[in-house]
Short mmCIF file of C-alpha atoms in Angstrom, two decimals:
data_model
loop_
_atom_site.label_atom_id
_atom_site.label_comp_id
_atom_site.label_asym_id
_atom_site.label_seq_id
_atom_site.Cartn_x
_atom_site.Cartn_y
_atom_site.Cartn_z
CA MET A 1 11.49 29.06 3.02
CA ALA A 2 14.25 26.38 2.78
CA GLU A 3 15.70 25.79 -0.84
CA PHE A 4 15.58 23.04 -2.96
CA ARG A 5 18.28 20.65 -2.36
CA VAL A 6 19.00 17.46 -4.43
CA PRO A 7 18.33 13.78 -2.34
CA THR A 8 21.36 11.71 -2.52
CA LYS A 9 21.67 8.26 -0.96
CA ASP A 10 21.70 9.39 2.28
CA ASP A 11 18.43 10.77 2.33
CA LEU A 12 17.13 8.10 1.52
CA ARG A 13 15.46 4.98 4.26
CA LEU A 14 14.48 1.75 3.55
CA VAL A 15 11.10 0.89 4.15
CA GLY A 16 9.58 -1.85 2.67
CA GLU A 17 11.31 -4.72 0.20
CA CYS A 18 13.18 -2.62 -2.43
CA CYS A 19 11.32 0.28 -1.02
CA TYR A 20 13.06 3.25 -0.36
CA GLU A 21 11.51 6.72 0.80
CA VAL A 22 12.91 10.42 0.95
CA PRO A 23 10.76 11.27 4.04
CA GLN A 24 8.15 14.67 3.82
CA THR A 25 10.32 16.03 6.34
CA PHE A 26 13.36 16.24 4.07
CA TRP A 27 11.76 19.40 2.27
CA GLU A 28 9.08 21.87 3.52
CA ARG A 29 7.24 21.81 -0.37
CA MET A 30 6.55 17.69 0.12
CA ASN A 31 2.84 17.21 0.99
CA VAL A 32 3.46 13.39 0.77
CA PRO A 33 6.67 11.07 1.23
CA ALA A 34 8.26 10.17 -1.93
CA ARG A 35 8.75 6.56 -2.12
CA LEU A 36 11.25 4.69 -4.58
CA TYR A 37 11.53 1.15 -5.68
CA ALA A 38 14.74 -0.28 -6.87
CA SER A 39 17.67 -3.20 -6.05
CA GLU A 40 20.99 -1.25 -4.62
CA GLU A 41 22.10 -1.55 -8.16
CA ILE A 42 19.57 0.15 -9.64
CA LEU A 43 19.73 2.91 -7.70
CA ASP A 44 22.90 3.74 -8.31
CA GLN A 45 22.02 4.02 -11.26
CA ILE A 46 19.02 6.24 -10.23
CA LEU A 47 21.12 8.60 -8.90
CA HIS A 48 23.16 9.72 -11.85
CA ASP A 49 20.37 11.77 -13.22
CA LYS A 50 17.48 13.62 -12.03
CA SER A 51 14.56 11.10 -11.69
CA LEU A 52 15.01 11.26 -7.81
CA ALA A 53 14.32 15.37 -7.80
CA GLN A 54 12.03 14.81 -10.24
CA LEU A 55 10.07 12.15 -7.59
CA VAL A 56 10.12 14.94 -5.06
CA ASN A 57 9.01 17.72 -6.93
CA MET A 58 5.99 15.10 -7.83
CA ALA A 59 5.28 14.72 -3.82
CA THR A 60 4.85 19.19 -3.65
CA LEU A 61 1.90 18.83 -6.25
CA PRO A 62 -1.50 19.64 -4.79
CA GLY A 63 -4.39 16.96 -3.52
CA VAL A 64 -1.38 13.97 -3.57
CA LEU A 65 -2.68 10.79 -1.92
CA LEU A 66 -0.07 8.96 0.13
CA HIS A 67 3.22 9.23 -1.34
CA SER A 68 4.38 10.11 -4.88
CA ILE A 69 5.94 6.60 -6.21
CA ALA A 70 8.97 5.83 -8.95
CA MET A 71 8.90 2.18 -10.37
CA PRO A 72 12.43 0.26 -10.75
CA ASP A 73 13.04 1.18 -14.19
CA VAL A 74 12.48 5.11 -13.60
CA HIS A 75 14.70 8.09 -15.43
CA GLN A 76 14.34 11.63 -16.00
CA GLY A 77 11.69 12.98 -18.37
CA TYR A 78 9.87 16.16 -18.36
CA GLY A 79 7.96 17.34 -15.15
CA PHE A 80 7.58 13.75 -13.74
CA PRO A 81 10.37 11.17 -14.18
CA VAL A 82 9.31 8.54 -16.53
CA GLY A 83 8.36 5.52 -14.63
CA GLY A 84 6.10 8.04 -12.30
CA VAL A 85 3.02 7.25 -10.45
CA LEU A 86 1.31 9.91 -8.38
CA ALA A 87 -2.31 9.64 -7.17
CA ALA A 88 -4.46 12.80 -6.50
CA ASP A 89 -7.94 13.50 -5.08
CA THR A 90 -10.62 14.25 -7.93
CA GLU A 91 -11.89 16.78 -5.48
CA GLN A 92 -9.00 18.58 -4.20
CA GLY A 93 -6.17 17.27 -6.39
CA ILE A 94 -4.67 18.20 -9.93
CA VAL A 95 -4.36 16.57 -13.04
CA SER A 96 -1.26 17.00 -14.77
CA PRO A 97 -0.07 16.36 -18.65
CA GLY A 98 3.51 15.91 -17.80
CA GLY A 99 2.19 12.92 -15.33
CA VAL A 100 0.79 11.79 -18.27
CA GLY A 101 3.90 12.24 -20.89
CA TYR A 102 3.55 13.40 -24.51
CA ASP A 103 2.85 9.78 -26.08
CA ILE A 104 -0.69 9.35 -24.60
CA ASN A 105 -1.39 5.87 -24.33
CA CYS A 106 1.92 4.46 -25.05
CA GLY A 107 1.34 1.18 -24.77
CA VAL A 108 2.21 -3.06 -25.52
CA ARG A 109 0.39 -5.49 -26.96
CA LEU A 110 1.30 -9.16 -27.17
CA LEU A 111 -0.06 -11.64 -30.25
CA LEU A 112 0.07 -15.33 -29.66
CA SER A 113 0.96 -17.71 -32.90
CA ASP A 114 0.70 -21.33 -33.23
CA MET A 115 4.28 -21.76 -34.53
CA GLN A 116 7.33 -22.66 -32.79
CA ARG A 117 10.59 -20.97 -32.82
CA GLN A 118 12.33 -24.16 -35.09
CA GLU A 119 9.54 -23.48 -37.99
CA LEU A 120 11.11 -19.75 -38.46
CA ASP A 121 14.92 -20.21 -39.32
CA LYS A 122 17.31 -17.13 -40.33
CA ARG A 123 16.49 -16.62 -43.40
CA ALA A 124 12.30 -16.93 -43.30
CA THR A 125 12.84 -14.25 -40.31
CA VAL A 126 14.73 -11.74 -42.81
CA GLN A 127 11.84 -12.19 -45.05
CA LEU A 128 9.49 -11.99 -41.95
CA VAL A 129 10.74 -8.91 -40.86
CA GLU A 130 11.25 -7.04 -44.22
CA ARG A 131 7.94 -8.06 -45.65
CA LEU A 132 6.21 -6.24 -42.10
CA LEU A 133 8.49 -3.24 -42.47
CA GLN A 134 7.41 -3.09 -45.92
CA THR A 135 3.45 -3.25 -44.75
CA ILE A 136 3.46 -0.76 -41.74
CA PRO A 137 4.83 2.54 -41.45
CA VAL A 138 7.98 3.74 -39.10
CA GLY A 139 9.47 6.43 -37.95
CA THR A 140 8.14 10.24 -38.41
CA GLY A 141 6.04 11.72 -40.27
CA GLU A 142 2.88 10.89 -41.87
CA GLY A 143 2.77 7.49 -43.76
CA SER A 144 -0.55 6.30 -42.80
CA PRO A 145 -1.54 2.96 -44.61
CA ILE A 146 -5.32 3.88 -44.39
CA LYS A 147 -7.00 7.18 -45.64
CA ILE A 148 -9.51 8.87 -43.59
CA THR A 149 -11.19 12.46 -43.17
CA LYS A 150 -10.42 14.75 -39.91
CA GLN A 151 -14.21 13.76 -39.27
CA GLU A 152 -13.56 10.07 -39.44
CA LEU A 153 -11.09 10.67 -36.82
CA ASP A 154 -13.31 12.48 -34.38
CA GLN A 155 -14.96 8.61 -34.56
CA VAL A 156 -11.48 7.37 -33.71
CA ALA A 157 -11.76 9.84 -30.59
CA ARG A 158 -14.73 8.79 -29.45
CA GLU A 159 -14.71 4.79 -30.43
CA GLY A 160 -11.02 3.75 -30.17
CA ALA A 161 -10.63 -0.15 -30.97
CA HIS A 162 -14.34 -0.47 -31.61
CA TRP A 163 -14.33 2.34 -34.82
CA ALA A 164 -11.22 -0.12 -36.07
CA VAL A 165 -13.15 -3.96 -35.76
CA ALA A 166 -15.72 -2.43 -37.03
CA ARG A 167 -14.19 -1.37 -40.04
CA GLY A 168 -12.64 -4.69 -40.42
CA PHE A 169 -9.16 -4.06 -38.76
CA GLY A 170 -9.62 -6.83 -36.11
CA GLU A 171 -11.75 -9.09 -34.65
CA PRO A 172 -14.77 -9.02 -31.91
CA ALA A 173 -12.94 -11.32 -29.51
CA ASP A 174 -9.62 -8.61 -29.58
CA ILE A 175 -11.54 -6.26 -27.95
CA GLU A 176 -11.56 -8.49 -24.34
CA HIS A 177 -8.37 -8.67 -24.57
CA ILE A 178 -7.57 -4.87 -24.23
CA GLU A 179 -7.01 -2.91 -21.60
CA ASP A 180 -10.64 -0.85 -20.91
CA ARG A 181 -11.91 -2.51 -23.78
CA GLY A 182 -10.06 -0.61 -25.91
CA ARG A 183 -12.29 2.30 -25.46
CA MET A 184 -12.41 5.89 -22.85
CA ASP A 185 -15.66 7.16 -22.36
CA GLU A 186 -16.26 10.88 -21.73
CA ALA A 187 -13.30 11.44 -24.91
CA ASP A 188 -14.57 14.76 -26.49
CA PRO A 189 -13.23 15.63 -29.97
CA ASP A 190 -14.46 19.39 -29.23
CA CYS A 191 -11.27 19.41 -26.76
CA VAL A 192 -8.70 18.46 -28.79
CA SER A 193 -7.12 21.46 -31.16
CA ASP A 194 -7.20 21.22 -35.21
CA ARG A 195 -3.20 21.22 -35.02
CA ALA A 196 -3.57 17.72 -33.00
CA LYS A 197 -6.15 16.84 -35.56
CA GLU A 198 -4.14 17.94 -38.32
CA ARG A 199 -1.46 15.55 -37.14
CA GLY A 200 -3.43 12.35 -36.54
CA TYR A 201 -5.33 11.72 -39.05
CA VAL A 202 -2.25 11.03 -41.69
CA GLN A 203 -0.95 8.72 -39.19
CA LEU A 204 -3.33 6.06 -38.09
CA GLY A 205 -1.91 2.56 -38.54
CA SER A 206 2.14 3.58 -38.02
CA ILE A 207 4.62 2.29 -35.36
CA GLY A 208 6.55 5.64 -35.20
CA SER A 209 10.30 6.58 -34.12
CA GLY A 210 11.51 6.62 -30.53
CA ASN A 211 11.65 3.52 -28.59
CA HIS A 212 8.70 2.69 -30.56
CA PHE A 213 8.96 -0.94 -32.30
CA LEU A 214 7.81 -4.38 -33.52
CA GLU A 215 9.56 -7.13 -32.61
CA ILE A 216 8.93 -11.21 -33.52
CA GLN A 217 9.81 -13.26 -30.36
CA TYR A 218 9.79 -16.52 -29.04
CA VAL A 219 9.03 -17.50 -25.56
CA ASP A 220 12.50 -18.29 -23.79
CA ARG A 221 11.20 -19.61 -20.63
CA LEU A 222 8.38 -20.16 -17.96
CA PHE A 223 8.01 -18.88 -14.46
CA ASP A 224 4.49 -19.83 -13.44
CA GLN A 225 3.34 -23.23 -15.69
CA GLN A 226 -0.45 -22.14 -14.79
CA ALA A 227 -0.72 -18.46 -15.32
CA ALA A 228 1.43 -18.89 -18.47
CA THR A 229 -1.41 -21.92 -19.55
CA SER A 230 -4.14 -19.27 -18.84
CA PHE A 231 -2.65 -16.87 -21.20
CA GLY A 232 -1.47 -19.70 -23.47
CA LEU A 233 2.10 -19.31 -23.51
CA ALA A 234 3.81 -22.48 -24.16
CA GLU A 235 8.06 -22.74 -23.98
CA ASN A 236 9.50 -21.88 -27.71
CA GLN A 237 6.19 -20.52 -29.26
CA LEU A 238 6.86 -17.45 -31.40
CA VAL A 239 5.36 -14.08 -30.62
CA ILE A 240 4.99 -10.86 -32.00
CA LEU A 241 5.47 -7.26 -30.01
CA ILE A 242 3.81 -4.25 -30.75
CA HIS A 243 4.82 -0.96 -28.88
CA THR A 244 3.35 2.76 -29.93
CA GLY A 245 1.36 5.05 -28.90
CA SER A 246 -0.85 7.90 -30.19
CA ARG A 247 1.67 9.23 -32.27
CA GLY A 248 1.53 13.25 -33.39
CA TYR A 249 -2.31 13.25 -32.45
CA GLY A 250 -1.33 12.49 -28.37
CA HIS A 251 1.63 14.64 -28.44
CA GLN A 252 0.06 17.71 -29.96
CA ILE A 253 -2.87 17.44 -27.08
CA CYS A 254 -0.50 17.02 -24.55
CA THR A 255 2.08 20.44 -25.63
CA ASP A 256 -1.37 22.35 -25.87
CA HIS A 257 -2.28 21.58 -22.59
CA VAL A 258 0.48 21.75 -21.40
CA ARG A 259 0.70 25.46 -22.16
CA ILE A 260 -3.03 26.07 -21.26
CA ALA A 261 -1.95 24.65 -17.74
CA LEU A 262 1.03 27.19 -17.64
CA ASP A 263 -1.24 30.27 -17.94
CA ALA A 264 -3.19 28.97 -15.51
CA ALA A 265 -1.18 28.42 -12.93
CA GLU A 266 -1.41 31.94 -11.38
CA ARG A 267 -5.30 31.99 -11.84
CA TYR A 268 -5.73 28.78 -9.66
CA ARG A 269 -2.93 29.78 -7.47
CA ILE A 270 -0.69 26.60 -8.01
CA ALA A 271 2.81 27.73 -6.78
CA LEU A 272 4.82 25.03 -9.12
CA VAL A 273 8.62 24.15 -8.00
CA ASP A 274 8.98 23.37 -11.61
CA PRO A 275 7.34 24.71 -14.68
CA GLU A 276 7.50 21.20 -16.32
CA LEU A 277 5.27 20.06 -13.29
CA ALA A 278 2.33 22.54 -14.85
CA CYS A 279 -0.90 21.32 -13.71
CA LEU A 280 -4.96 22.10 -13.40
CA PRO A 281 -7.29 21.41 -10.81
CA PHE A 282 -8.99 18.22 -11.96
CA SER A 283 -12.57 20.03 -11.63
CA SER A 284 -12.05 22.84 -13.31
CA PRO A 285 -13.10 23.62 -16.84
CA GLU A 286 -9.77 23.49 -17.80
CA GLY A 287 -8.65 20.19 -16.26
CA GLN A 288 -11.79 18.93 -17.58
CA SER A 289 -10.69 19.42 -21.09
CA TYR A 290 -7.68 18.21 -20.57
CA TYR A 291 -8.85 14.93 -19.49
CA ARG A 292 -11.28 14.49 -22.25
CA ALA A 293 -9.27 15.45 -24.93
CA MET A 294 -6.58 12.84 -23.24
CA ARG A 295 -8.98 10.23 -23.86
CA CYS A 296 -9.16 10.97 -27.33
CA ALA A 297 -5.94 10.36 -27.65
CA MET A 298 -6.01 7.13 -25.84
CA ASN A 299 -8.70 5.84 -27.89
CA PHE A 300 -6.58 6.94 -31.05
CA ALA A 301 -3.75 4.95 -29.71
CA TRP A 302 -5.91 1.37 -29.26
CA ALA A 303 -7.26 1.72 -32.90
CA ASN A 304 -3.81 2.72 -33.84
CA ARG A 305 -2.04 -0.68 -31.94
CA GLN A 306 -5.60 -2.33 -33.87
CA ILE A 307 -4.88 -1.20 -37.11
CA ILE A 308 -1.40 -2.79 -36.98
CA THR A 309 -2.45 -5.59 -35.43
CA HIS A 310 -4.79 -6.19 -38.39
CA PHE A 311 -1.69 -5.38 -41.10
CA VAL A 312 0.85 -7.99 -38.96
CA ARG A 313 -1.96 -10.24 -39.38
CA GLU A 314 -2.16 -9.81 -43.09
CA VAL A 315 1.54 -10.78 -43.59
CA TRP A 316 1.48 -13.61 -41.05
CA LYS A 317 -1.59 -15.32 -43.30
CA ASP A 318 -0.27 -14.59 -46.86
CA LEU A 319 3.54 -16.05 -45.48
CA TYR A 320 2.31 -19.28 -43.17
CA GLY A 321 -1.19 -19.67 -44.54
CA GLN A 322 -4.99 -18.56 -43.96
CA GLU A 323 -5.04 -21.13 -40.98
CA ARG A 324 -2.93 -19.77 -39.23
CA ARG A 325 -3.36 -17.22 -36.90
CA LEU A 326 -2.68 -14.24 -34.33
CA ARG A 327 -4.39 -14.25 -31.05
CA VAL A 328 -4.21 -10.83 -28.83
CA LEU A 329 -3.06 -11.73 -25.61
CA TYR A 330 -3.51 -8.05 -23.76
CA ASP A 331 -2.91 -4.83 -24.47
CA VAL A 332 -1.78 -2.46 -21.73
CA VAL A 333 -1.14 1.13 -21.29
CA HIS A 334 1.98 3.00 -19.57
CA ASN A 335 0.97 6.39 -20.48
CA THR A 336 -2.45 7.10 -19.00
CA ALA A 337 -4.42 9.45 -16.00
CA LYS A 338 -7.30 7.32 -14.84
CA VAL A 339 -9.95 8.30 -12.22
CA GLU A 340 -10.05 5.07 -9.63
CA THR A 341 -11.32 4.03 -6.26
CA PHE A 342 -8.73 3.09 -3.40
CA GLU A 343 -9.70 2.72 0.88
CA ILE A 344 -7.63 5.72 2.53
CA ASP A 345 -7.64 5.57 6.09
CA GLY A 346 -11.03 3.43 5.79
CA ARG A 347 -12.73 5.99 3.26
CA LYS A 348 -12.96 5.20 0.03
CA LEU A 349 -11.41 7.73 -2.23
CA ASN A 350 -11.87 8.74 -5.94
CA ALA A 351 -8.07 9.45 -7.17
CA VAL A 352 -6.73 10.27 -10.79
CA VAL A 353 -4.20 7.84 -11.09
CA HIS A 354 -1.57 9.05 -13.61
CA ARG A 355 0.95 6.62 -14.52
CA LYS A 356 3.65 7.87 -16.84
CA GLY A 357 5.70 5.14 -18.38
CA ALA A 358 4.25 3.11 -15.72
CA THR A 359 1.71 0.01 -16.40
CA ARG A 360 -1.70 -0.88 -14.43
CA ALA A 361 -1.56 -4.28 -12.79
CA LEU A 362 -4.58 -5.79 -11.56
CA GLY A 363 -4.83 -8.85 -9.09
CA PRO A 364 -7.38 -11.89 -9.58
CA HIS A 365 -11.09 -10.94 -9.08
CA HIS A 366 -10.39 -7.09 -9.14
CA GLN A 367 -13.35 -5.41 -10.31
CA LEU A 368 -11.26 -4.20 -12.86
CA THR A 369 -9.58 -7.06 -14.46
CA PRO A 370 -10.23 -8.28 -17.87
CA ALA A 371 -12.98 -11.17 -17.74
CA PRO A 372 -10.80 -13.28 -19.51
CA TYR A 373 -8.19 -13.22 -17.08
CA LYS A 374 -10.58 -12.61 -13.85
CA HIS A 375 -9.41 -16.29 -12.21
CA VAL A 376 -5.71 -15.11 -12.61
CA GLY A 377 -4.95 -11.76 -12.71
CA GLN A 378 -4.42 -9.04 -15.03
CA PRO A 379 -1.41 -9.73 -18.10
CA VAL A 380 1.43 -6.80 -17.44
CA ILE A 381 4.11 -6.96 -20.51
CA ILE A 382 7.43 -5.43 -19.78
CA PRO A 383 9.37 -4.34 -23.15
CA GLY A 384 13.18 -4.90 -22.58
CA SER A 385 15.85 -3.08 -25.16
CA MET A 386 15.87 -4.74 -28.68
CA GLY A 387 19.22 -7.12 -27.67
CA THR A 388 18.34 -8.76 -24.10
CA ALA A 389 14.29 -9.53 -23.34
CA SER A 390 11.15 -8.64 -22.61
CA TYR A 391 8.57 -9.83 -19.95
CA VAL A 392 5.10 -11.02 -19.22
CA LEU A 393 4.02 -10.65 -15.63
CA VAL A 394 0.58 -11.35 -14.00
CA GLY A 395 -0.81 -8.73 -11.73
CA GLN A 396 -1.01 -9.23 -8.14
CA SER A 397 -2.49 -6.66 -6.40
CA LEU A 398 -5.94 -5.49 -5.04
CA ASP A 399 -6.56 -2.04 -4.60
CA ASP A 400 -2.68 -2.08 -2.86
CA THR A 401 -2.43 1.41 -2.38
CA ASN A 402 1.43 1.23 -1.60
CA PHE A 403 2.20 1.81 -5.89
CA PHE A 404 -1.53 2.10 -6.83
CA ASN A 405 -2.37 -1.46 -8.63
CA SER A 406 0.83 -0.06 -10.56
CA THR A 407 3.94 -1.58 -11.93
CA CYS A 408 6.92 -0.63 -14.33
CA HIS A 409 7.00 -0.29 -18.13
CA GLY A 410 10.06 -1.46 -19.44
CA ALA A 411 14.05 -1.69 -18.35
CA GLY A 412 13.76 2.01 -18.16
CA ARG A 413 16.80 4.49 -19.90
CA ARG A 414 20.01 4.53 -17.97
CA MET A 415 21.80 6.50 -21.23
CA SER A 416 20.05 9.33 -22.87
CA ARG A 417 19.49 8.77 -26.63
CA ASN A 418 22.12 11.48 -27.14
CA GLN A 419 24.66 9.47 -25.49
CA ALA A 420 23.91 6.05 -26.93
CA LYS A 421 24.51 7.72 -30.27
CA LYS A 422 27.96 9.05 -29.63
CA LYS A 423 29.34 5.62 -28.23
CA VAL A 424 27.68 3.91 -30.94
CA PHE A 425 28.83 6.22 -33.81
CA GLY A 426 32.31 7.04 -31.15
CA GLU A 427 33.27 3.53 -31.33
CA LYS A 428 32.33 3.00 -35.05
CA MET A 429 29.83 0.41 -33.91
CA ASN A 430 27.88 -1.62 -36.61
CA LEU A 431 25.01 -2.31 -34.50
CA ARG A 432 22.77 -4.31 -36.90
CA ASP A 433 25.76 -6.46 -37.47
CA LEU A 434 26.66 -6.94 -33.46
CA LEU A 435 23.18 -7.74 -32.86
CA GLU A 436 22.90 -10.18 -35.98
CA GLN A 437 25.76 -12.48 -34.39
CA GLU A 438 23.27 -12.73 -31.47
CA GLY A 439 20.69 -14.23 -33.77
CA ILE A 440 18.83 -10.71 -34.07
CA ILE A 441 17.53 -9.38 -37.00
CA ALA A 442 17.29 -5.80 -36.81
CA ARG A 443 15.85 -2.92 -39.08
CA SER A 444 15.23 0.46 -39.21
CA GLN A 445 14.52 3.59 -41.48
CA SER A 446 17.66 5.31 -40.06
CA GLU A 447 21.19 4.23 -38.05
CA ALA A 448 20.54 6.65 -35.80
CA GLY A 449 16.85 5.17 -34.52
CA LEU A 450 18.66 2.23 -33.95
CA ALA A 451 21.85 3.69 -32.40
CA GLU A 452 19.48 5.51 -29.80
CA GLU A 453 17.89 2.39 -28.80
CA ALA A 454 21.17 -0.24 -28.61
CA PRO A 455 20.82 -2.82 -25.78
CA PHE A 456 23.26 -1.14 -23.82
CA ALA A 457 21.08 2.27 -23.26
CA TYR A 458 18.96 0.03 -21.52
CA LYS A 459 18.88 -1.03 -17.08
CA ASP A 460 18.98 -4.41 -17.30
CA VAL A 461 15.48 -5.61 -17.79
CA ASP A 462 15.93 -9.25 -15.52
CA GLU A 463 16.93 -7.20 -12.52
CA VAL A 464 13.78 -4.46 -12.43
CA VAL A 465 11.43 -7.35 -13.27
CA GLU A 466 13.22 -8.92 -10.24
CA VAL A 467 12.44 -5.91 -7.88
CA VAL A 468 8.70 -5.87 -9.14
CA GLU A 469 8.33 -9.44 -8.39
CA ARG A 470 9.97 -8.90 -4.96
CA ALA A 471 7.81 -6.29 -3.96
CA GLY A 472 4.84 -7.64 -4.55
CA MET A 473 3.55 -5.62 -7.81
CA ALA A 474 3.42 -8.80 -10.46
CA ARG A 475 4.59 -12.11 -10.45
CA ARG A 476 6.57 -13.40 -13.35
CA VAL A 477 5.05 -15.83 -16.01
CA ALA A 478 7.05 -15.79 -18.77
CA ARG A 479 10.31 -14.62 -20.89
CA LEU A 480 10.79 -13.59 -24.24
CA ARG A 481 13.39 -13.16 -26.61
CA PRO A 482 13.52 -11.08 -29.57
CA ILE A 483 14.64 -12.72 -33.15
CA GLY A 484 13.79 -10.37 -35.30
CA VAL A 485 13.02 -6.47 -34.86
CA ILE A 486 11.67 -3.20 -36.59
CA LYS A 487 12.68 0.13 -35.21
CA GLY A 488 11.17 3.61 -36.29
#
């Protein structure tokens, strides 16, 4: 059997708009081709890390359908690259904890205000940022603003955002503006370890660390007036973007089940080309146990963002008046595995669609497009770096197996966290001052945390989103610019 070699630019062939492919013939272990969506400039950036090799490795997994996929924001991850999409047959294929990631249901929620940018000067922005930082815990550790028991945590794991709304953390209308209405069925807390529960019950309602954040933004530009009107977006409108996930609860669930998958690989005769690809037959008891535990983490994350939304609203009303409202535009997920149905070779097949650092994007009238947006398409929210822009897109896809109804999830790193810190501290940058000169008030628990997320550590989000649009995944609706940032 031929040894693996890292694919180069010469191994890629252009097979569609912004779509490059490593053919299945590249390596005899591949079961399908590997596809990458990128511009030429983004492709050159991607070739500097191991993400293309990881994309090829994904194509070796049992039961993978049609092709493994990498989005234009792709970068090296654990097993799967971040920005990787893989669909596996539910009967013959696998489910991979590393193919979902450690931050299960990391996602973004966009809140729309009825205020304009000019209503918030620099002093008011500083006040808002600091009040939010005082109210909502950020960083690692415990810090939950609410106290629940471990028994209540199991209820959160079953009910998701519904649990939070039923206890006064939000409005019933919020539920209709959350992917899957904020709750996954088949979540089973009995599949979750005691260690995961220990970590989780003290973190509900907190942002966390890493690239998680809360941003105050304004609508800088509209690209699609009709879709913008349907979404309730207008130029200069103030909005708030929340980016966080399932915290230590989801991280521990992934850790536990990666270990289980590694132990079970030989028993199920799964020959892995990389141990980080640890996976389980989806239909196996262990595969189903992970799937049900993962759904608990998804529900936890939705409850987490719902509670954070409540506290943001409380601060907003306290500062600007009880009549001021923050409406949920949408809450989208980007670290999941879901069973979805596609027509492949004339047959309807159920597939476990892994989206690791990728977002579901559905077109108008798709059966899974949320009811409020059925006529226009699902909102897709793409966060950028804290110094550039974020985007609202709208899905276009109807059961499209080119990318399995998926799109990117952000700008995507082009520099590791350590590299970013070395650059910031090595060049003695004062990142907070530099951002403030750009009109962005940034606060973080630590200078190191801020340095890790420096804008130069990320790809150009404008170019990433342009690739998405050219490829036909989603269409630009609005660009958002930050004026206030809270980092973990």
